[in-house]
PDB file of C-alpha atoms in Angstrom:
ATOM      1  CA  UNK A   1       0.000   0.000   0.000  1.00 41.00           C
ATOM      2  CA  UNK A   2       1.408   3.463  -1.446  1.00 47.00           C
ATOM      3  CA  UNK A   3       1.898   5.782   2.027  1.00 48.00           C
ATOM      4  CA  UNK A   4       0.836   9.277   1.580  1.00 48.00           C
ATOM      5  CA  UNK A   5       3.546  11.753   2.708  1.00 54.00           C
ATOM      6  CA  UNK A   6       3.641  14.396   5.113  1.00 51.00           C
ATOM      7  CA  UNK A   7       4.045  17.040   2.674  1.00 53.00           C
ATOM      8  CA  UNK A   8       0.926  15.962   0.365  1.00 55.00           C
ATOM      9  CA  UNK A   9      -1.079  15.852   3.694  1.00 49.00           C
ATOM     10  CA  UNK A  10       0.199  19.106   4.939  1.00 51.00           C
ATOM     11  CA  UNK A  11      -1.192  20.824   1.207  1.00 54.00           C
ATOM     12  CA  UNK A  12      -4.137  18.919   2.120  1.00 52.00           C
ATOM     13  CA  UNK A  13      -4.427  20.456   5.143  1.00 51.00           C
ATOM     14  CA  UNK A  14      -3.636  23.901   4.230  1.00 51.00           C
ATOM     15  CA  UNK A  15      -6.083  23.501   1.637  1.00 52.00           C
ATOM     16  CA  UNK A  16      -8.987  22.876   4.027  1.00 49.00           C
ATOM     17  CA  UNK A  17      -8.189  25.720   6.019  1.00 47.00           C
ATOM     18  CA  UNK A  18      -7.826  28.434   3.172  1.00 49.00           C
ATOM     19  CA  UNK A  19     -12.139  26.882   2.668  1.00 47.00           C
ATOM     20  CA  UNK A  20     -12.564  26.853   6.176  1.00 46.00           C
ATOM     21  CA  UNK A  21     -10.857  30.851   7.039  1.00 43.00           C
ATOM     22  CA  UNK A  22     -12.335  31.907   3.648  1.00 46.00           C
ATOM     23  CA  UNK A  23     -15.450  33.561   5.600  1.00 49.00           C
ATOM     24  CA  UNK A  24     -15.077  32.442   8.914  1.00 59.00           C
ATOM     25  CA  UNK A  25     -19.245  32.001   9.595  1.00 69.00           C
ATOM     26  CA  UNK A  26     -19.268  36.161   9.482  1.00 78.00           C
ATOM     27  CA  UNK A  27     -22.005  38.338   7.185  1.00 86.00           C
ATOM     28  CA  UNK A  28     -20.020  41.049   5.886  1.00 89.00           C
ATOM     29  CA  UNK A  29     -19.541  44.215   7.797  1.00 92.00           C
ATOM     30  CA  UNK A  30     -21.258  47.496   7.042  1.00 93.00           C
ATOM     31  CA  UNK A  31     -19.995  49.974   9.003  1.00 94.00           C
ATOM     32  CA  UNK A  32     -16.549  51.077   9.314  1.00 93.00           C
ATOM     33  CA  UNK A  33     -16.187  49.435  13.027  1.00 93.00           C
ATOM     34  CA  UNK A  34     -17.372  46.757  11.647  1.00 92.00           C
ATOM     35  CA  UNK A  35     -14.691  46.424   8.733  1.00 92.00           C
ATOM     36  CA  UNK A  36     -12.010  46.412  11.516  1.00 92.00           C
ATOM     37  CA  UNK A  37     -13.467  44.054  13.318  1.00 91.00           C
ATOM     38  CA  UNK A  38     -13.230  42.283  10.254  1.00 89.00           C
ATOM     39  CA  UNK A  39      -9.863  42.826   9.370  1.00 89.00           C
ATOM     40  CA  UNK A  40      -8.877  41.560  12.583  1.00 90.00           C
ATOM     41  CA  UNK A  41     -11.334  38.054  13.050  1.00 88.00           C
ATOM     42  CA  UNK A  42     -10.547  36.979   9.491  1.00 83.00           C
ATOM     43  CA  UNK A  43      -7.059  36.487   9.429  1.00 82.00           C
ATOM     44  CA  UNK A  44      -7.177  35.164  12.944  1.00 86.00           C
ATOM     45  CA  UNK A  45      -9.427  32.967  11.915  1.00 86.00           C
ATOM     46  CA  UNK A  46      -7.500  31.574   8.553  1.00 83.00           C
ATOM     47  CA  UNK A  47      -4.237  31.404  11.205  1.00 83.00           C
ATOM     48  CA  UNK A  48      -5.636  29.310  13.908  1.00 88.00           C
ATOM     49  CA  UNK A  49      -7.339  26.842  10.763  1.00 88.00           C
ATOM     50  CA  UNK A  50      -3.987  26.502   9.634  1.00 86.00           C
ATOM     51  CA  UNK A  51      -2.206  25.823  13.020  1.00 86.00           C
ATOM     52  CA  UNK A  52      -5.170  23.359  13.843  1.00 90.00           C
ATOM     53  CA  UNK A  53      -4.500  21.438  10.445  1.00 91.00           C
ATOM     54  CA  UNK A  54      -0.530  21.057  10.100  1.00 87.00           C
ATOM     55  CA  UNK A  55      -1.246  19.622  14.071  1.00 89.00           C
ATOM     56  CA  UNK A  56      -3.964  17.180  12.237  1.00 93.00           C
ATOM     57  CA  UNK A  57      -1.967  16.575   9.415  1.00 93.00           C
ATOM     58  CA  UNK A  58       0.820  15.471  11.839  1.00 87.00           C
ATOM     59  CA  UNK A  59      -0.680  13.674  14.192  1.00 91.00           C
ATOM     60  CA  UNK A  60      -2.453  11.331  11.654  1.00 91.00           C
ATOM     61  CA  UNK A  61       0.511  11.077   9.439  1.00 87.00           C
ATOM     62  CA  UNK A  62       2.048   9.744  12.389  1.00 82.00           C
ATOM     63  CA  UNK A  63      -0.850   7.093  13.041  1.00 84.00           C
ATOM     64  CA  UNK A  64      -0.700   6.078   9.836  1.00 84.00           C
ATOM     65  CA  UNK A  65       3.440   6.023   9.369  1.00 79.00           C
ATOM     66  CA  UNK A  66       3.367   4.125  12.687  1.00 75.00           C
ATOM     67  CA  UNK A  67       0.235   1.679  12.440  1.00 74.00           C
ATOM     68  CA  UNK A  68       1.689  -1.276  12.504  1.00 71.00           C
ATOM     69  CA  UNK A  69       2.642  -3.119  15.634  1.00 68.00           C
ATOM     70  CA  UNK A  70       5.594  -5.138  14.986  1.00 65.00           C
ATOM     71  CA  UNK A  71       7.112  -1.711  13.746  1.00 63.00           C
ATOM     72  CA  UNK A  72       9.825  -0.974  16.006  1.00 68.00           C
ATOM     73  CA  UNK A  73       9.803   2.922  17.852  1.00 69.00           C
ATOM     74  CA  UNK A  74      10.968   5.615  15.608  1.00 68.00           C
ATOM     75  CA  UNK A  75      13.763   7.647  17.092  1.00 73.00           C
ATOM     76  CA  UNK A  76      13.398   9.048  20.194  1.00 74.00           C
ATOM     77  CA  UNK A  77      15.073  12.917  20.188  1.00 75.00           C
ATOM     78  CA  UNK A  78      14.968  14.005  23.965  1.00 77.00           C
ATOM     79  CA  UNK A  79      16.586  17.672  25.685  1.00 79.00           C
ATOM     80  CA  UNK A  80      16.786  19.015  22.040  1.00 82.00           C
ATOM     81  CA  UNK A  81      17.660  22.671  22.831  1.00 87.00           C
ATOM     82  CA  UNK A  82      17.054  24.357  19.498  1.00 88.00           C
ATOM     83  CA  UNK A  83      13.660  22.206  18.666  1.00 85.00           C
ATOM     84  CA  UNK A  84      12.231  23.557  22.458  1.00 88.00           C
ATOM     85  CA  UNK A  85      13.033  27.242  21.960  1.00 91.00           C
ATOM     86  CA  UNK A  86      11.491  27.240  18.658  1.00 89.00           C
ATOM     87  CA  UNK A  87       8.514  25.423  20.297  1.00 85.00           C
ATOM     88  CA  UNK A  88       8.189  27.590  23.343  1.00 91.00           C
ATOM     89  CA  UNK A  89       8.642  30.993  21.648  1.00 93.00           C
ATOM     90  CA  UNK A  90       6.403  30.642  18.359  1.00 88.00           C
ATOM     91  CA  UNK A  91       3.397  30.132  20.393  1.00 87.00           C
ATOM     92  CA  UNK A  92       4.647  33.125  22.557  1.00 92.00           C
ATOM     93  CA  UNK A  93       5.539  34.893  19.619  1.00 91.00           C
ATOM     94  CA  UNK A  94       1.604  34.447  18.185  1.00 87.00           C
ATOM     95  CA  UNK A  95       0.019  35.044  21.704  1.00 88.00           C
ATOM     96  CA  UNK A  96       2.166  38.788  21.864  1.00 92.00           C
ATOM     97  CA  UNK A  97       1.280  39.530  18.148  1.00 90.00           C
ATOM     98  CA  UNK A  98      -2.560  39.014  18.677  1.00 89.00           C
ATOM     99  CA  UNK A  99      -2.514  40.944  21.532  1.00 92.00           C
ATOM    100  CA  UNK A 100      -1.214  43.929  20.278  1.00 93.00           C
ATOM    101  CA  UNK A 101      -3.184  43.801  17.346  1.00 91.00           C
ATOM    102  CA  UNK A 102      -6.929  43.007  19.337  1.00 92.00           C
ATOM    103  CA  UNK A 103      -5.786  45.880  21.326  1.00 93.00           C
ATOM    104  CA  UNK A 104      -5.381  48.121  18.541  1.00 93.00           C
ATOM    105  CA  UNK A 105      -8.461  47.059  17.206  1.00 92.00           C
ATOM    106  CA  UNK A 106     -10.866  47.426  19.976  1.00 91.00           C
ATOM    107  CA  UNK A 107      -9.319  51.044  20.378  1.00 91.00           C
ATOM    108  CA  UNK A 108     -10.476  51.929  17.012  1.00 91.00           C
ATOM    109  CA  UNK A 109     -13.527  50.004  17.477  1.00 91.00           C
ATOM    110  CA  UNK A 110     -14.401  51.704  20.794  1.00 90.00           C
ATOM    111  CA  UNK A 111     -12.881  55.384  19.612  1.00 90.00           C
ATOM    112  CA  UNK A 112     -15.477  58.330  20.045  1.00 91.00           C
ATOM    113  CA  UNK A 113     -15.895  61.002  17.575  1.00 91.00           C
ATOM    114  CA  UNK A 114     -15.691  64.241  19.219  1.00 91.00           C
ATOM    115  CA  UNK A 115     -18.702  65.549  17.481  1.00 92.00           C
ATOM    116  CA  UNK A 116     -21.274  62.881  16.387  1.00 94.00           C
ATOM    117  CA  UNK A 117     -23.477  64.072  12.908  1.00 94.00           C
ATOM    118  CA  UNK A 118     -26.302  61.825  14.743  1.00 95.00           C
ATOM    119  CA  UNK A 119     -27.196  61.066  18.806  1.00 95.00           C
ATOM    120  CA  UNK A 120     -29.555  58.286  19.331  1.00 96.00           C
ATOM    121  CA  UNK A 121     -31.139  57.204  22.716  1.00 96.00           C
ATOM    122  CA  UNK A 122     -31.463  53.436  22.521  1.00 96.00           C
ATOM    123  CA  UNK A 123     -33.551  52.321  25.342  1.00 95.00           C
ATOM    124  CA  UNK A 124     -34.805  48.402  25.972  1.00 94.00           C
ATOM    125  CA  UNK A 125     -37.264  47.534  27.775  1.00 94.00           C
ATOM    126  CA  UNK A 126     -39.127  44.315  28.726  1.00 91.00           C
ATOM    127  CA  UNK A 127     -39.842  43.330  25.484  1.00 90.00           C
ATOM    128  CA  UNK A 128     -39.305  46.263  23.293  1.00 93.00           C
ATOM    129  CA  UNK A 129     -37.069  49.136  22.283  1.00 95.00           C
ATOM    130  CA  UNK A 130     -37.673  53.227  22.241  1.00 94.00           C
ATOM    131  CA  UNK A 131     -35.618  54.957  19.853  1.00 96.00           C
ATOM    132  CA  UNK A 132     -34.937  58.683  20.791  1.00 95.00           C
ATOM    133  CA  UNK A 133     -33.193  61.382  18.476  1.00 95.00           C
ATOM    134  CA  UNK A 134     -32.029  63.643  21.091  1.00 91.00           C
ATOM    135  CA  UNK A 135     -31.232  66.580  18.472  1.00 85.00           C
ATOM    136  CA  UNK A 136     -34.510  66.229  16.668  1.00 86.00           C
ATOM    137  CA  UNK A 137     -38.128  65.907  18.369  1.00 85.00           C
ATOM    138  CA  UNK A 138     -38.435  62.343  16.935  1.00 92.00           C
ATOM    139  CA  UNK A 139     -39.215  58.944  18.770  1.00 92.00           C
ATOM    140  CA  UNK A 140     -39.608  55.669  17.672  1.00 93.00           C
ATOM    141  CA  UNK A 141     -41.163  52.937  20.004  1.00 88.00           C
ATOM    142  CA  UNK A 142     -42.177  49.222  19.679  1.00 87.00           C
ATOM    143  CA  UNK A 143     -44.743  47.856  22.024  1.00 80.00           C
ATOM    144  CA  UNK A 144     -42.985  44.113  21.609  1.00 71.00           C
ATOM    145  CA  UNK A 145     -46.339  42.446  20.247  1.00 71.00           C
ATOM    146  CA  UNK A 146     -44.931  41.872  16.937  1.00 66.00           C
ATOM    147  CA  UNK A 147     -42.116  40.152  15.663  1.00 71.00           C
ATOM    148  CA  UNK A 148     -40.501  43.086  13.431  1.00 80.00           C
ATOM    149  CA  UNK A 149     -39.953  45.366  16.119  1.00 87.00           C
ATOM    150  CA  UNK A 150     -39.641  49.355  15.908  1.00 93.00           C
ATOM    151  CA  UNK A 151     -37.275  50.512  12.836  1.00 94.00           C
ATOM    152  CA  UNK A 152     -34.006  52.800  13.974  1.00 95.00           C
ATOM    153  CA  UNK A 153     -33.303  55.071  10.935  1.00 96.00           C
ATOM    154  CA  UNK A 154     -29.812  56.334   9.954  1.00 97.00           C
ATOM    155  CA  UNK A 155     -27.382  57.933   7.823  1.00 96.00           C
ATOM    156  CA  UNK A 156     -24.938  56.095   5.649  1.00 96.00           C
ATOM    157  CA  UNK A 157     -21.687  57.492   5.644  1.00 95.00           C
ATOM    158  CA  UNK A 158     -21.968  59.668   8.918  1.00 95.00           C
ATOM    159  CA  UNK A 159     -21.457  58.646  12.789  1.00 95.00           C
ATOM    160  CA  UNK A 160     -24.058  57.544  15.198  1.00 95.00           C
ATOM    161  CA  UNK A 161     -24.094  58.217  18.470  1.00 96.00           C
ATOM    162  CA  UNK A 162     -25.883  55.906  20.353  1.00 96.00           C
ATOM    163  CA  UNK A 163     -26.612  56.004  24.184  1.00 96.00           C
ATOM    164  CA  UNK A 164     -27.446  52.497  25.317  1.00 96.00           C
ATOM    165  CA  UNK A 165     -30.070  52.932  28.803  1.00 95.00           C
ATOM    166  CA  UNK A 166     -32.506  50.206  30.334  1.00 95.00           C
ATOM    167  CA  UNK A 167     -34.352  50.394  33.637  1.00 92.00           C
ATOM    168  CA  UNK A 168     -35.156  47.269  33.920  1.00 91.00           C
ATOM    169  CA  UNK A 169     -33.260  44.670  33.376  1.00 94.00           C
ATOM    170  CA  UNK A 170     -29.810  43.937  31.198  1.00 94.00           C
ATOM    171  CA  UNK A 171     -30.355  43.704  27.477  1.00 95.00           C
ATOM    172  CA  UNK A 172     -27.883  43.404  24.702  1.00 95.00           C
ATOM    173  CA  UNK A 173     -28.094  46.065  21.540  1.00 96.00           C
ATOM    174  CA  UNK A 174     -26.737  43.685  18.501  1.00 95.00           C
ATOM    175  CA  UNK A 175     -26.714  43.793  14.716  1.00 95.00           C
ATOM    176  CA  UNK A 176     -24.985  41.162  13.579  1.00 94.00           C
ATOM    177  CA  UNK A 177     -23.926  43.158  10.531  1.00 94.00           C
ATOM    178  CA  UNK A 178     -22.263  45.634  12.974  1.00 94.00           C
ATOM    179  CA  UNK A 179     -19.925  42.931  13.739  1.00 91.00           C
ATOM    180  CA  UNK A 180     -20.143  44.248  17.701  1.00 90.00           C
ATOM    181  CA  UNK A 181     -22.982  44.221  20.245  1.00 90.00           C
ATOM    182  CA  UNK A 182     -22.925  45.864  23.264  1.00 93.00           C
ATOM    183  CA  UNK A 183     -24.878  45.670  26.949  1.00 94.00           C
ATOM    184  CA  UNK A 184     -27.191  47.696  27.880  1.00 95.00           C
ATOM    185  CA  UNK A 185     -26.984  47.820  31.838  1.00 95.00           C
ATOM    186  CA  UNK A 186     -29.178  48.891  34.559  1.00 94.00           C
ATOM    187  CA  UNK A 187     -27.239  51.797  36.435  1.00 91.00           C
ATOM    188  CA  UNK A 188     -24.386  52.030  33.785  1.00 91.00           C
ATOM    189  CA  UNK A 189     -24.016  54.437  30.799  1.00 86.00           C
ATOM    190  CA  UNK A 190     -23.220  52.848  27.935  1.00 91.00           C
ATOM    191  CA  UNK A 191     -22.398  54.496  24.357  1.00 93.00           C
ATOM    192  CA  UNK A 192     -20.984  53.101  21.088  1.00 94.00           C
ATOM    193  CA  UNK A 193     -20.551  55.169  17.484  1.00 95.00           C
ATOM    194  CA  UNK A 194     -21.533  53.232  14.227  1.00 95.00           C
ATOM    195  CA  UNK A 195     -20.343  54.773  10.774  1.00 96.00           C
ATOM    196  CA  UNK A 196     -22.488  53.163   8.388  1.00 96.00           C
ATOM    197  CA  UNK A 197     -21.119  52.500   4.923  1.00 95.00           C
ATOM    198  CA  UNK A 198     -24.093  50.769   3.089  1.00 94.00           C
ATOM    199  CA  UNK A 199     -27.641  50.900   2.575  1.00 95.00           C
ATOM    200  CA  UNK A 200     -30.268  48.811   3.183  1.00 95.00           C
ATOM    201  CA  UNK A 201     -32.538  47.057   5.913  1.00 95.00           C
ATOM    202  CA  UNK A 202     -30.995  44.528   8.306  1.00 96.00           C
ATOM    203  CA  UNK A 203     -33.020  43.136  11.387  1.00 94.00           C
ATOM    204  CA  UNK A 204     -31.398  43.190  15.027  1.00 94.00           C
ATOM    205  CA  UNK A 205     -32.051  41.830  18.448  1.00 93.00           C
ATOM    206  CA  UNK A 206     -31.698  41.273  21.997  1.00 94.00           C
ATOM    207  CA  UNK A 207     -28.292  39.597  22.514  1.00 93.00           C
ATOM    208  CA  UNK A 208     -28.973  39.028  26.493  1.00 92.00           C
ATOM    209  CA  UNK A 209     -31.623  36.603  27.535  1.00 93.00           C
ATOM    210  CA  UNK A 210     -33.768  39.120  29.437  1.00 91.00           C
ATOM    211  CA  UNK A 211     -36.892  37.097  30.653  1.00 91.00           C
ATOM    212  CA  UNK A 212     -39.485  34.614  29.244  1.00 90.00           C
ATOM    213  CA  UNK A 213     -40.610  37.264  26.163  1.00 89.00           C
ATOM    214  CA  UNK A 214     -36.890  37.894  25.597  1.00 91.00           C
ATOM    215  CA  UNK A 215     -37.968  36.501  21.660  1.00 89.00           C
ATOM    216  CA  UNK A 216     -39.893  39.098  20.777  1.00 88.00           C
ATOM    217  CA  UNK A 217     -37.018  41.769  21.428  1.00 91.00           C
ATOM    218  CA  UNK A 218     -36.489  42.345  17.877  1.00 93.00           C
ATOM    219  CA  UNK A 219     -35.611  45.902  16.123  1.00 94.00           C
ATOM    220  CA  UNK A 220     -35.106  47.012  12.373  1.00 94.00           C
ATOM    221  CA  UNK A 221     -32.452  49.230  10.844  1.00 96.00           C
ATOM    222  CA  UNK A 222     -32.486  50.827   7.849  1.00 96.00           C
ATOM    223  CA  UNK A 223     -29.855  52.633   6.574  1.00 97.00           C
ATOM    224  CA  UNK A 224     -30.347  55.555   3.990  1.00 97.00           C
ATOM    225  CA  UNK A 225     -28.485  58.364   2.467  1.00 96.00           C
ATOM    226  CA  UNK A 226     -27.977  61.632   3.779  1.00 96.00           C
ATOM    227  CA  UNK A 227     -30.542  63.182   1.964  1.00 96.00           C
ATOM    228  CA  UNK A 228     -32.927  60.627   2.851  1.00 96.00           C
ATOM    229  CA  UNK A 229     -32.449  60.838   6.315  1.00 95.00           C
ATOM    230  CA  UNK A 230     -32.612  64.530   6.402  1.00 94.00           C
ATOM    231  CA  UNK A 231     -35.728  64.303   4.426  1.00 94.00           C
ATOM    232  CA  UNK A 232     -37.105  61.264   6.907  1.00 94.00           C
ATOM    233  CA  UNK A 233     -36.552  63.860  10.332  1.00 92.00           C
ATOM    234  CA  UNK A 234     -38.701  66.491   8.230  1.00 90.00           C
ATOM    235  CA  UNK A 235     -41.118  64.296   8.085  1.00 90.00           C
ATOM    236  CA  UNK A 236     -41.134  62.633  11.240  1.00 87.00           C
ATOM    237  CA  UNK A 237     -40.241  66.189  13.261  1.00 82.00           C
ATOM    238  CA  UNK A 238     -42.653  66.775  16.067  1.00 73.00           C
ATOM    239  CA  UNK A 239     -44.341  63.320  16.188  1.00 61.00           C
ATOM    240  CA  UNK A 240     -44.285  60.315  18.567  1.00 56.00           C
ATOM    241  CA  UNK A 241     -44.860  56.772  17.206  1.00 53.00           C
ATOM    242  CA  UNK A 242     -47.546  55.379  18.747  1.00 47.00           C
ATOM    243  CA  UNK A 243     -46.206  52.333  20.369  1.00 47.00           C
ATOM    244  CA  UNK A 244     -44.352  54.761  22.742  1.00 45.00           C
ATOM    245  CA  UNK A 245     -47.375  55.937  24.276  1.00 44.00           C
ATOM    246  CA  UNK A 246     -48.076  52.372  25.293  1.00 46.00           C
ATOM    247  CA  UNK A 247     -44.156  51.870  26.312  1.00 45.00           C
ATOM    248  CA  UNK A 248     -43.047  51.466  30.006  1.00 46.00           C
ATOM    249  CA  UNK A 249     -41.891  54.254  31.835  1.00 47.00           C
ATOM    250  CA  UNK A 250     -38.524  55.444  33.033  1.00 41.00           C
ATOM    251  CA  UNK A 251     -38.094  52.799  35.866  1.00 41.00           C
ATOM    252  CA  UNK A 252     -41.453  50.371  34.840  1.00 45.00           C
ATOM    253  CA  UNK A 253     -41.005  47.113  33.186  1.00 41.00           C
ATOM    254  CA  UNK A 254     -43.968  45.549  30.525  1.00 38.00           C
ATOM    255  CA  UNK A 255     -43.672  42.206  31.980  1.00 34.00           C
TER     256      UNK A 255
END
């Protein structure tokens, strides 16, 4: 029986984990916090793939090299000096690099903009969510008895502030698109900015199991162009969706 050697296995190998690093189980980002998220979690991904596959590659070449039994022990190579620097500093080596570069990352991820085009009050509540656009006399509310949820409008292209508040209990603010989700927190001011570079609808949720309707914490987001959005405060100037009249207040849970 033809053996297959360790250097067809390692392409093997290496070929499985270009597939499995090629989108690492991630919808694409769209905002620019997102992106760097992104740029970090991808090639991380692809990295540790590899590493985990030349360690399979190995460890079955050596079960099948080795199978027999009558085989005598391949050499033994014990207090090797170069081979346990090499295997003592790589991993430190990989540790220091994604460190630094995480930390770098979450600092852009978590940087403020001094002056935000947009501030947006995001408040959950058992089993809903109340937009607020503190600049413009527009609120949005859901009432939690459907399964859409209210709709959060913003601009593409510009920063969002948004203020993350509950009264209740702990909730979670996530778009998976966003590539980040954050806690909202009894007690605790929370704020992250989202730069939004493409248009469209995407649905999120509740990211923190927050009691028994914790489901029906959904939200909408659509994201339009400048003009649009300009055009959509206009419109919406002065007037109170009518779910919020039926929202909890300040300090009152629904449930």
């Amino acid at each position: 029986m033809r053996r297959s050697s360790p250097a067809r296995l390692a392409a093997l190998g290496v070929a499985l984990a270009a597939l499995g690093g090629a989108g690492c189980g991630m919808p694409d980002p769209i905002t620019e916090q997102g992106e760097a998220v992104s740029r970090l979690w991808t090639p991380t991904v692809a990295a540790a793939v590899v590493v985990g596959a030349v360690v399979w590659v190995l460890a079955l070449w050596s079960v099948v090299r080795y199978r027999r039994r009558n085989e005598t022990l391949p050499s033994q190579v014990a207090e090797h000096i170069p081979i346990e620097i090499v295997y003592t500093v790589v991993p430190i080596v990989i540790v220091a690099i994604l460190f630094v570069v995480g930390a770098a990352t979450t600092t852009e991820v978590e940087e403020k903009a001094a002056d935000p085009d947009v501030v947006v009050q995001v408040e959950g509540f058992q089993w809903s969510w109340r937009f607020t656009y503190l600049d413009e006399d527009v609120i949005v509310s859901g009432d939690g008895s459907g399964t859409d949820g209210p709709e959060l409008v913003l601009p593409a292209d510009r920063t969002t502030r948004l203020e993350l508040v509950t009264d209740d209990v702990a909730h979670s603010f996530w778009v998976p698109e966003f590539l980040t989700k954050r806690d909202l927190i009894p007690g605790v001011d929370n704020e992250i900015d989202v730069t939004p570079t493409e248009t469209g609808t995407y649905r999120g949720r509740c990211a923190e199991y927050c009691g028994l309707d914790h489901w029906r914490m959904y939200f909408q987001v659509r994201i339009v162009t400048p003009e649009e959005f300009a055009t959509w405060l206009e419109e919406n100037a002065g007037d109170v969706d009518p779910a919020a009249e039926d929202a909890p207040e300040e300090g009152e849970g629904a449930g």
